[in-house]
Coordinates of C-alpha atoms in Angstrom, one line a residue:
X1 CA 0.0 0.1 0.0
X2 CA 1.3 3.3 -0.9
X3 CA 0.6 6.7 1.2
X4 CA 0.9 9.8 -0.9
X5 CA 2.0 12.7 1.4
X6 CA 2.5 15.0 -1.6
X7 CA 1.1 14.4 -5.0
X8 CA 1.8 16.4 -8.3
X9 CA -1.6 17.8 -9.5
X10 CA -3.0 16.1 -12.6
X11 CA -2.9 18.4 -15.5
X12 CA -4.2 18.1 -19.0
X13 CA -1.5 18.3 -21.6
X14 CA -1.2 21.9 -23.1
X15 CA -2.0 20.8 -26.5
X16 CA -2.3 24.6 -27.8
X17 CA 1.3 25.3 -26.7
X18 CA 2.6 22.1 -28.1
X19 CA 1.0 22.8 -31.3
X20 CA 2.4 26.2 -31.5
X21 CA 5.8 24.8 -30.9
X22 CA 5.5 22.4 -33.6
X23 CA 4.3 24.9 -36.0
X24 CA 7.0 27.4 -35.3
X25 CA 9.8 24.8 -35.5
X26 CA 8.4 23.3 -38.8
X27 CA 8.1 26.7 -40.3
X28 CA 11.9 27.5 -39.4
X29 CA 13.2 24.1 -40.6
X30 CA 11.4 24.7 -43.9
X31 CA 12.8 28.2 -44.3
X32 CA 16.3 27.2 -43.6
X33 CA 15.9 24.5 -46.2
X34 CA 14.7 26.9 -48.8
X35 CA 17.2 30.0 -47.9
X36 CA 20.0 28.5 -46.2
X37 CA 22.5 30.9 -44.4
X38 CA 20.1 34.0 -45.0
X39 CA 17.3 32.3 -42.9
X40 CA 19.8 31.2 -40.3
X41 CA 21.0 34.8 -39.9
X42 CA 17.6 36.2 -39.6
X43 CA 16.6 33.8 -37.0
X44 CA 19.8 34.4 -35.0
X45 CA 19.1 38.1 -35.1
X46 CA 15.6 37.6 -34.1
X47 CA 16.0 35.2 -31.2
X48 CA 19.6 35.8 -30.0
X49 CA 20.4 39.5 -31.1
X50 CA 23.4 37.9 -32.8
X51 CA 24.8 38.4 -36.4
X52 CA 28.5 38.2 -36.6
X53 CA 30.2 38.2 -40.1
X54 CA 30.9 34.5 -39.6
X55 CA 29.1 32.4 -37.1
X56 CA 32.1 29.8 -37.1
X57 CA 34.9 30.5 -34.8
X58 CA 38.3 30.7 -36.3
X59 CA 41.4 29.1 -34.7
X60 CA 42.8 32.5 -33.6
X61 CA 39.4 33.4 -32.2
X62 CA 39.2 30.3 -30.1
X63 CA 42.5 30.6 -28.8
X64 CA 41.8 34.2 -27.6
X65 CA 38.6 33.0 -26.0
X66 CA 40.3 30.2 -24.2
X67 CA 43.0 32.6 -22.8
X68 CA 40.2 34.6 -21.3
X69 CA 39.1 31.6 -19.1
X70 CA 40.6 31.2 -15.8
X71 CA 43.3 28.7 -15.3
X72 CA 41.4 26.9 -12.7
X73 CA 38.2 26.5 -14.8
X74 CA 40.4 25.2 -17.7
X75 CA 42.2 22.7 -15.4
X76 CA 38.7 21.5 -14.2
X77 CA 37.4 21.1 -17.6
X78 CA 40.5 19.0 -18.5
X79 CA 39.9 16.8 -15.4
X80 CA 36.2 16.2 -16.1
X81 CA 36.8 15.5 -19.7
X82 CA 39.7 13.0 -18.8
X83 CA 37.1 11.2 -16.6
X84 CA 34.3 11.3 -19.4
X85 CA 36.9 10.1 -22.0
X86 CA 38.1 7.2 -19.8
X87 CA 34.6 5.9 -19.2
X88 CA 33.7 6.2 -22.8
X89 CA 36.9 4.4 -23.7
X90 CA 35.9 1.4 -21.4
X91 CA 32.6 1.4 -23.2
X92 CA 34.3 1.5 -26.7
X93 CA 36.6 -1.4 -25.7
X94 CA 33.6 -3.5 -24.5
X95 CA 32.3 -3.5 -28.2
X96 CA 34.4 -6.0 -30.0
X97 CA 34.1 -6.6 -33.7
X98 CA 34.1 -10.4 -34.4
X99 CA 33.8 -13.1 -37.1
X100 CA 32.7 -16.6 -36.7
X101 CA 32.5 -19.7 -39.0
X102 CA 29.0 -20.9 -38.3
X103 CA 29.3 -23.7 -40.8
X104 CA 32.1 -25.1 -43.1
X105 CA 32.9 -22.0 -45.3
X106 CA 30.1 -19.8 -44.0
X107 CA 31.6 -16.6 -42.4
X108 CA 29.4 -14.2 -40.4
X109 CA 30.8 -11.0 -38.9
X110 CA 30.0 -7.9 -37.1
X111 CA 31.7 -4.4 -37.1
X112 CA 31.1 -1.2 -35.1
X113 CA 31.7 1.7 -37.5
X114 CA 31.6 5.2 -36.2
X115 CA 29.0 7.7 -38.0
X116 CA 31.0 10.1 -40.3
X117 CA 29.9 13.2 -38.5
X118 CA 27.9 14.5 -35.6
X119 CA 26.4 17.7 -34.5
X120 CA 26.7 18.7 -30.8
X121 CA 24.3 21.3 -29.4
X122 CA 25.3 23.0 -26.2
X123 CA 22.4 25.2 -24.8
X124 CA 23.2 28.7 -23.3
X125 CA 20.5 30.8 -21.8
X126 CA 20.3 30.9 -18.0
X127 CA 22.4 27.7 -17.7
X128 CA 25.3 27.4 -20.1
X129 CA 25.6 23.6 -19.9
X130 CA 29.4 23.5 -20.2
X131 CA 29.3 19.7 -19.1
X132 CA 27.2 18.8 -22.3
X133 CA 30.3 19.6 -24.2
X134 CA 32.2 16.8 -22.5
X135 CA 29.2 14.4 -22.8
X136 CA 28.5 14.9 -26.6
X137 CA 31.9 15.7 -28.3
X138 CA 34.2 13.7 -26.1
X139 CA 32.0 10.7 -26.4
X140 CA 31.8 11.1 -30.1
X141 CA 35.5 11.4 -30.5
X142 CA 36.2 8.4 -28.6
X143 CA 33.7 6.5 -30.8
X144 CA 35.8 7.5 -33.7
X145 CA 33.6 10.2 -35.2
X146 CA 35.6 11.9 -37.8
X147 CA 33.8 15.4 -37.8
X148 CA 32.2 16.9 -34.9
X149 CA 30.4 20.2 -35.5
X150 CA 29.4 22.0 -32.4
X151 CA 26.9 24.7 -31.9
X152 CA 26.2 26.9 -28.7
X153 CA 24.3 30.3 -28.7
X154 CA 25.7 33.6 -27.4
X155 CA 24.5 34.7 -24.0
X156 CA 23.0 38.2 -23.9
X157 CA 25.2 38.9 -26.7
X158 CA 28.4 37.8 -25.2
X159 CA 30.7 34.7 -26.2
X160 CA 30.4 31.9 -23.6
X161 CA 34.1 31.4 -23.3
X162 CA 34.0 28.4 -20.9
X163 CA 31.7 26.6 -23.3
X164 CA 33.9 27.4 -26.3
X165 CA 37.1 26.3 -24.4
X166 CA 35.3 23.0 -23.3
X167 CA 34.3 22.4 -27.0
X168 CA 37.6 22.9 -28.3
X169 CA 39.5 20.9 -25.5
X170 CA 36.9 18.2 -26.2
X171 CA 37.9 18.0 -29.8
X172 CA 35.1 19.8 -31.7
X173 CA 36.3 20.2 -35.3
X174 CA 34.0 23.2 -36.0
X175 CA 32.5 25.6 -33.5
X176 CA 29.6 27.8 -34.4
X177 CA 28.2 30.6 -32.1
X178 CA 24.7 29.7 -33.1
X179 CA 21.7 28.6 -31.0
X180 CA 18.2 27.2 -31.1
X181 CA 16.2 25.6 -33.9
X182 CA 18.4 27.6 -36.4
X183 CA 21.4 25.7 -35.2
X184 CA 19.7 22.3 -35.1
X185 CA 18.1 22.8 -38.6
X186 CA 21.4 24.2 -40.0
X187 CA 23.4 21.2 -38.7
X188 CA 20.9 18.7 -40.0
X189 CA 19.9 20.0 -43.5
X190 CA 23.1 21.9 -44.2
X191 CA 23.5 25.5 -45.6
X192 CA 26.0 27.2 -47.7
X193 CA 28.6 27.4 -44.9
X194 CA 27.4 24.6 -42.5
X195 CA 28.1 21.0 -43.8
X196 CA 25.2 18.6 -42.7
X197 CA 25.9 16.1 -40.2
X198 CA 24.7 12.4 -39.9
X199 CA 23.3 12.6 -36.3
X200 CA 22.6 15.3 -33.7
X201 CA 23.1 15.2 -29.9
X202 CA 22.7 17.3 -26.9
X203 CA 20.0 18.9 -24.7
X204 CA 17.9 22.0 -25.3
X205 CA 14.6 23.8 -24.6
X206 CA 11.2 22.6 -26.0
X207 CA 11.9 24.2 -29.4
X208 CA 15.3 22.4 -29.7
X209 CA 13.7 19.1 -28.8
X210 CA 11.0 19.7 -31.2
X211 CA 13.4 20.4 -34.0
X212 CA 15.3 17.2 -33.2
X213 CA 11.9 15.3 -33.3
X214 CA 11.0 16.6 -36.7
X215 CA 14.4 16.0 -38.2
X216 CA 14.7 12.5 -36.8
X217 CA 14.9 10.0 -39.6
X218 CA 16.6 12.4 -41.9
X219 CA 19.4 12.4 -39.4
X220 CA 19.9 10.4 -36.2
X221 CA 19.5 11.8 -32.8
X222 CA 20.7 10.7 -29.3
X223 CA 17.3 11.0 -27.4
X224 CA 14.1 12.7 -27.3
X225 CA 14.6 14.9 -24.5
X226 CA 12.3 16.3 -21.8
X227 CA 12.6 18.1 -18.3
X228 CA 15.1 16.8 -16.0
X229 CA 13.7 14.0 -13.5
X230 CA 14.9 12.9 -10.1
X231 CA 13.6 10.1 -8.0
X232 CA 15.0 9.3 -4.5
X233 CA 14.4 5.9 -2.9
X234 CA 15.2 6.2 0.8
X235 CA 14.7 4.1 3.9
X236 CA 14.9 4.9 7.6
X237 CA 18.8 5.0 7.4
X238 CA 18.7 8.1 5.0
X239 CA 19.6 11.6 6.1
X240 CA 16.4 13.7 5.5
X241 CA 18.6 16.9 5.0
X242 CA 20.7 15.0 2.2
X243 CA 17.5 13.9 0.7
X244 CA 16.0 17.3 0.5
X245 CA 19.0 18.9 -0.9
X246 CA 19.4 16.4 -3.6
X247 CA 15.7 16.7 -4.6
X248 CA 16.2 20.5 -5.1
X249 CA 19.5 19.9 -6.8
X250 CA 17.5 18.7 -10.0
X251 CA 14.3 20.8 -9.4
X252 CA 16.4 23.8 -10.1
X253 CA 16.7 22.7 -13.8
X254 CA 13.4 24.1 -14.6
X255 CA 9.8 24.9 -13.2
X256 CA 8.4 21.5 -14.9
X257 CA 11.2 19.3 -13.5
X258 CA 9.7 16.4 -11.4
X259 CA 11.3 15.6 -8.1
X260 CA 10.1 12.4 -6.5
X261 CA 10.6 10.8 -3.0
X262 CA 9.7 7.0 -2.4
X263 CA 10.3 6.1 1.2
X264 CA 9.6 3.3 3.7
X265 CA 9.7 5.8 6.6
X266 CA 6.8 8.2 7.2
X267 CA 8.8 10.4 9.7
X268 CA 11.6 10.7 7.2
X269 CA 9.1 11.6 4.4
X270 CA 7.5 14.4 6.5
X271 CA 10.8 15.8 7.6
X272 CA 12.0 15.9 4.0
X273 CA 8.9 18.0 2.9
X274 CA 9.5 20.5 5.8
X275 CA 13.3 20.9 5.0
X276 CA 12.6 21.4 1.2
X277 CA 10.1 23.9 1.9
X278 CA 12.5 25.7 4.3
X279 CA 15.5 25.6 1.8
X280 CA 13.7 26.5 -1.4
X281 CA 12.7 29.9 -0.4
X282 CA 16.1 31.1 -0.1
X283 CA 17.6 29.3 -3.1
X284 CA 19.2 31.6 -5.7
X285 CA 17.3 29.4 -8.2
X286 CA 14.0 29.5 -6.2
X287 CA 12.2 30.8 -9.4
X288 CA 12.7 27.3 -10.9
X289 CA 13.0 25.0 -8.0
X290 CA 10.0 26.4 -6.2
X291 CA 7.5 25.8 -9.0
X292 CA 9.1 22.5 -9.8
X293 CA 8.6 21.3 -6.3
X294 CA 5.3 22.8 -5.9
X295 CA 3.7 21.4 -9.3
X296 CA 5.9 18.4 -9.8
X297 CA 7.1 17.3 -6.4
X298 CA 5.8 14.1 -5.0
X299 CA 6.4 12.2 -1.6
X300 CA 5.2 8.6 -1.3
X301 CA 5.3 6.3 1.7
X302 CA 5.3 2.5 0.9
X303 CA 5.4 -0.7 3.2
X304 CA 8.8 -1.8 2.1
X305 CA 11.7 -1.6 -0.1
X306 CA 10.2 -4.2 -2.6
X307 CA 7.3 -1.8 -3.1
X308 CA 9.7 1.2 -3.4
X309 CA 11.6 -0.6 -6.1
X310 CA 8.5 -1.6 -7.9
X311 CA 7.0 1.8 -7.8
X312 CA 10.2 3.4 -8.9
X313 CA 10.3 1.2 -12.0
X314 CA 6.7 2.4 -12.9
X315 CA 8.2 5.9 -12.9
X316 CA 11.1 5.0 -15.3
X317 CA 12.8 8.3 -14.3
X318 CA 16.0 9.7 -15.7
X319 CA 17.8 9.7 -12.4
X320 CA 17.3 7.5 -9.5
X321 CA 19.3 8.0 -6.3
X322 CA 19.2 5.3 -3.8
X323 CA 19.9 6.2 -0.1
X324 CA 19.2 3.0 1.6
X325 CA 21.1 0.6 4.1
X326 CA 22.1 -1.5 1.0
X327 CA 21.9 0.7 -2.0
X328 CA 23.6 -2.0 -4.4
X329 CA 20.5 -4.2 -4.0
X330 CA 18.8 -1.8 -6.4
X331 CA 21.1 -3.1 -9.4
X332 CA 19.4 -6.5 -9.0
X333 CA 15.9 -5.2 -8.2
X334 CA 15.3 -2.4 -10.8
X335 CA 15.3 -2.1 -14.5
X336 CA 13.7 1.0 -15.7
X337 CA 16.1 4.1 -15.1
X338 CA 18.4 6.3 -17.0
X339 CA 21.1 6.2 -14.4
X340 CA 21.5 4.8 -10.9
X341 CA 23.2 6.7 -8.1
X342 CA 23.9 4.4 -5.2
X343 CA 24.4 5.6 -1.6
X344 CA 24.8 8.9 0.2
X345 CA 28.4 9.4 -1.0
X346 CA 26.9 9.6 -4.6
X347 CA 24.5 12.2 -6.0
X348 CA 23.0 13.0 -9.3
X349 CA 25.0 16.2 -9.4
X350 CA 28.2 14.2 -9.8
X351 CA 26.8 12.3 -12.8
X352 CA 25.7 15.8 -14.2
X353 CA 29.0 17.5 -13.9
X354 CA 32.1 15.5 -12.9
X355 CA 32.0 11.8 -12.2
X356 CA 32.5 10.7 -15.9
X357 CA 29.4 8.8 -16.9
X358 CA 27.2 10.5 -19.5
X359 CA 24.4 12.9 -18.2
X360 CA 22.3 12.8 -21.5
X361 CA 19.8 10.3 -20.3
X362 CA 16.1 9.3 -21.0
X363 CA 13.2 11.1 -19.7
X364 CA 9.3 10.9 -19.9
X365 CA 9.3 7.2 -19.4
X366 CA 11.8 6.4 -22.2
X367 CA 13.9 4.5 -19.7
X368 CA 11.4 1.7 -20.3
X369 CA 13.1 1.2 -23.6
X370 CA 16.5 2.9 -23.8
X371 CA 19.4 3.9 -21.8
X372 CA 21.2 7.3 -22.4
X373 CA 23.8 8.8 -24.6
X374 CA 27.0 6.5 -24.7
X375 CA 29.8 5.9 -27.2
X376 CA 27.6 3.1 -28.8
X377 CA 25.0 5.8 -30.0
X378 CA 27.9 7.1 -32.4
X379 CA 28.3 3.8 -33.7
X380 CA 26.6 1.9 -36.3
X381 CA 26.6 -1.9 -35.5
X382 CA 26.7 -3.7 -39.2
X383 CA 27.1 -7.2 -40.2
X384 CA 28.7 -8.9 -43.2
X385 CA 28.6 -12.5 -44.6
X386 CA 30.9 -14.7 -47.0
X387 CA 30.2 -18.1 -48.1
X388 CA 33.4 -19.8 -49.6
X389 CA 32.4 -23.5 -49.3
X390 CA 30.5 -24.7 -52.4
X391 CA 28.6 -27.4 -50.6
X392 CA 27.4 -24.9 -47.9
X393 CA 26.3 -22.6 -50.6
X394 CA 24.3 -25.2 -52.3
X395 CA 22.7 -26.3 -49.1
X396 CA 21.8 -22.6 -48.2
X397 CA 20.5 -22.2 -51.7
X398 CA 18.0 -25.2 -51.3
X399 CA 16.8 -23.8 -48.0
X400 CA 16.5 -20.2 -49.4
X401 CA 14.4 -21.6 -52.3
X402 CA 11.9 -23.2 -49.9
X403 CA 11.9 -20.5 -47.3
X404 CA 11.3 -17.7 -50.0
X405 CA 8.6 -19.6 -51.7
X406 CA 6.6 -19.8 -48.4
X407 CA 6.5 -16.1 -48.5
X408 CA 5.8 -15.7 -52.3
X409 CA 9.3 -14.2 -53.1
X410 CA 10.1 -15.9 -56.3
X411 CA 13.0 -13.7 -57.1
X412 CA 14.6 -14.5 -53.7
X413 CA 14.1 -18.3 -54.3
X414 CA 15.7 -18.2 -57.6
X415 CA 19.0 -16.6 -56.1
X416 CA 19.1 -19.6 -53.9
X417 CA 18.1 -22.1 -56.8
X418 CA 21.0 -20.9 -59.0
X419 CA 23.6 -21.6 -56.3
X420 CA 22.1 -24.9 -55.6
X421 CA 22.3 -25.6 -59.2
X422 CA 25.8 -24.3 -59.8
X423 CA 27.4 -26.0 -56.8
X424 CA 25.3 -29.3 -56.5
X425 CA 23.6 -29.7 -59.8
X426 CA 20.0 -29.1 -58.6
X427 CA 17.4 -28.7 -61.3
X428 CA 16.2 -25.1 -62.6
X429 CA 12.6 -25.8 -63.9
X430 CA 12.1 -22.1 -64.1
X431 CA 15.2 -21.4 -66.2
X432 CA 14.7 -20.6 -70.0
X433 CA 16.1 -23.4 -72.3
X434 CA 19.6 -22.7 -73.4
X435 CA 20.6 -20.4 -70.3

C-alpha cells in the first residue's frame, strides 16, 4: 500500500502550446531548407540578437577566447573530460568486432563503425551547460567520429568563453556561435557554410527538442529530451537533509522538473517535505526550483523496499538515487532508469557535472526502452557475410528456395536455386532453355 503525502496535480496536456511549438519549429526548418544561411542569420538576429560576419569561430578566435578563461576553470574542464573520456573508452573497448565460421565455409561477422559526422548542441541561456560539451563531443571522438560540429548560442550578446573552451578541448572540429532551432536545422539540413551532419546530440529547450524530433529520420539523434527528473528511494537510514538537498538540486533545472521521493519511513518523508520547503525559499534558483517542487514534487510512503523498487520502476525516471542501508541491492531489483546513483556518497549532481558517466539520459518514461547517450550511440553495428564452401552455399540455396517460396518471393528463391544448381547440380525448372 502506498500513502501519498505530496502528489503532483494532474494536468491536461497543454495541446495548444505544443501545437504552437511544432508549427514554429516546422516553419523555421522549411525556411532554412529553402534559404540556407540567409534564414539562419535572420533567426539568429531575431532570437539571440546575434549576427556576426561569420558564425564559425576561427582558430585564432578560439585561442583568444580560451585565454580569457581562468586557469582553474580550464584545469577543471580537463579533469572532467579525462574522466568522461576514460569511461567512454571502457565502453568502446567492450564493443568488439568479431567473425565466426558458423558452418564449413560460412563466415558471419560484425563491425562497429562510427558515424561520419555528428552535431553537438550545447545550450546557453540561463544555464550554459558546459558539461554537455564533454558528454557529446568527447564521447563522439572516443567512438571515432571523424567530424564533430558544435553549436552553442551567445548569452546576452556575449561569447560563452568557458563553453567554447570546453568544446575545443573536447575535440570539436568546428564551433559555431549559433543557437536554437536555427542551429539544429542548419546542422541537419546544411547551408552554404554549414556542412550537414549524420546525427545530432545534446539537450535543449522545448523548441530544440521539437526540432530534433521533426528531423529524426533524416538524421539520427541521441534521445528525445524532456524536463530533468529525479527520484530518490530512501529508507529509515537516510539523512532527510541530504534527501531534501538532492531533490532540490534537480528541481532547479526548470519549473517543470519532477522531483519524487519514495520512502519506507513516514517520519523521514514528513521531515524531508519540511526541509525542502524551508530551503527552497532562499535558493538563488528558487524561481525554478520552487514551482518545480510545488507543481511536480511528490512524496510517497510505501510498506517496504520491494514496493519502493516496483513503484520506482513504474516511474522509469531519468535519475534514480538510492539512499538505503544496502543501495547496491537496486542493481538487481530495478530495470527502468536512466542512471542509478547508489548511496549517500553519490549524488545526481556528480553524474551531471564531474564523475565521468554521461549525463544525457532518457526522460518521460523512455527509460522503459532505452538507456542514455553513450559511445555506442555514435556507432553503427553492421554485419557482413561470406560463403566460400560450395557445398554450404548449395545447401543454403536449397533452404533459401523453400523459405522464400513460403512467402511468395520467387526472385529471392531463384537466387538460392541458382547456387544450388551451380554447386550441387540441382534442377532449375524455371530457367529458359539454353541459359
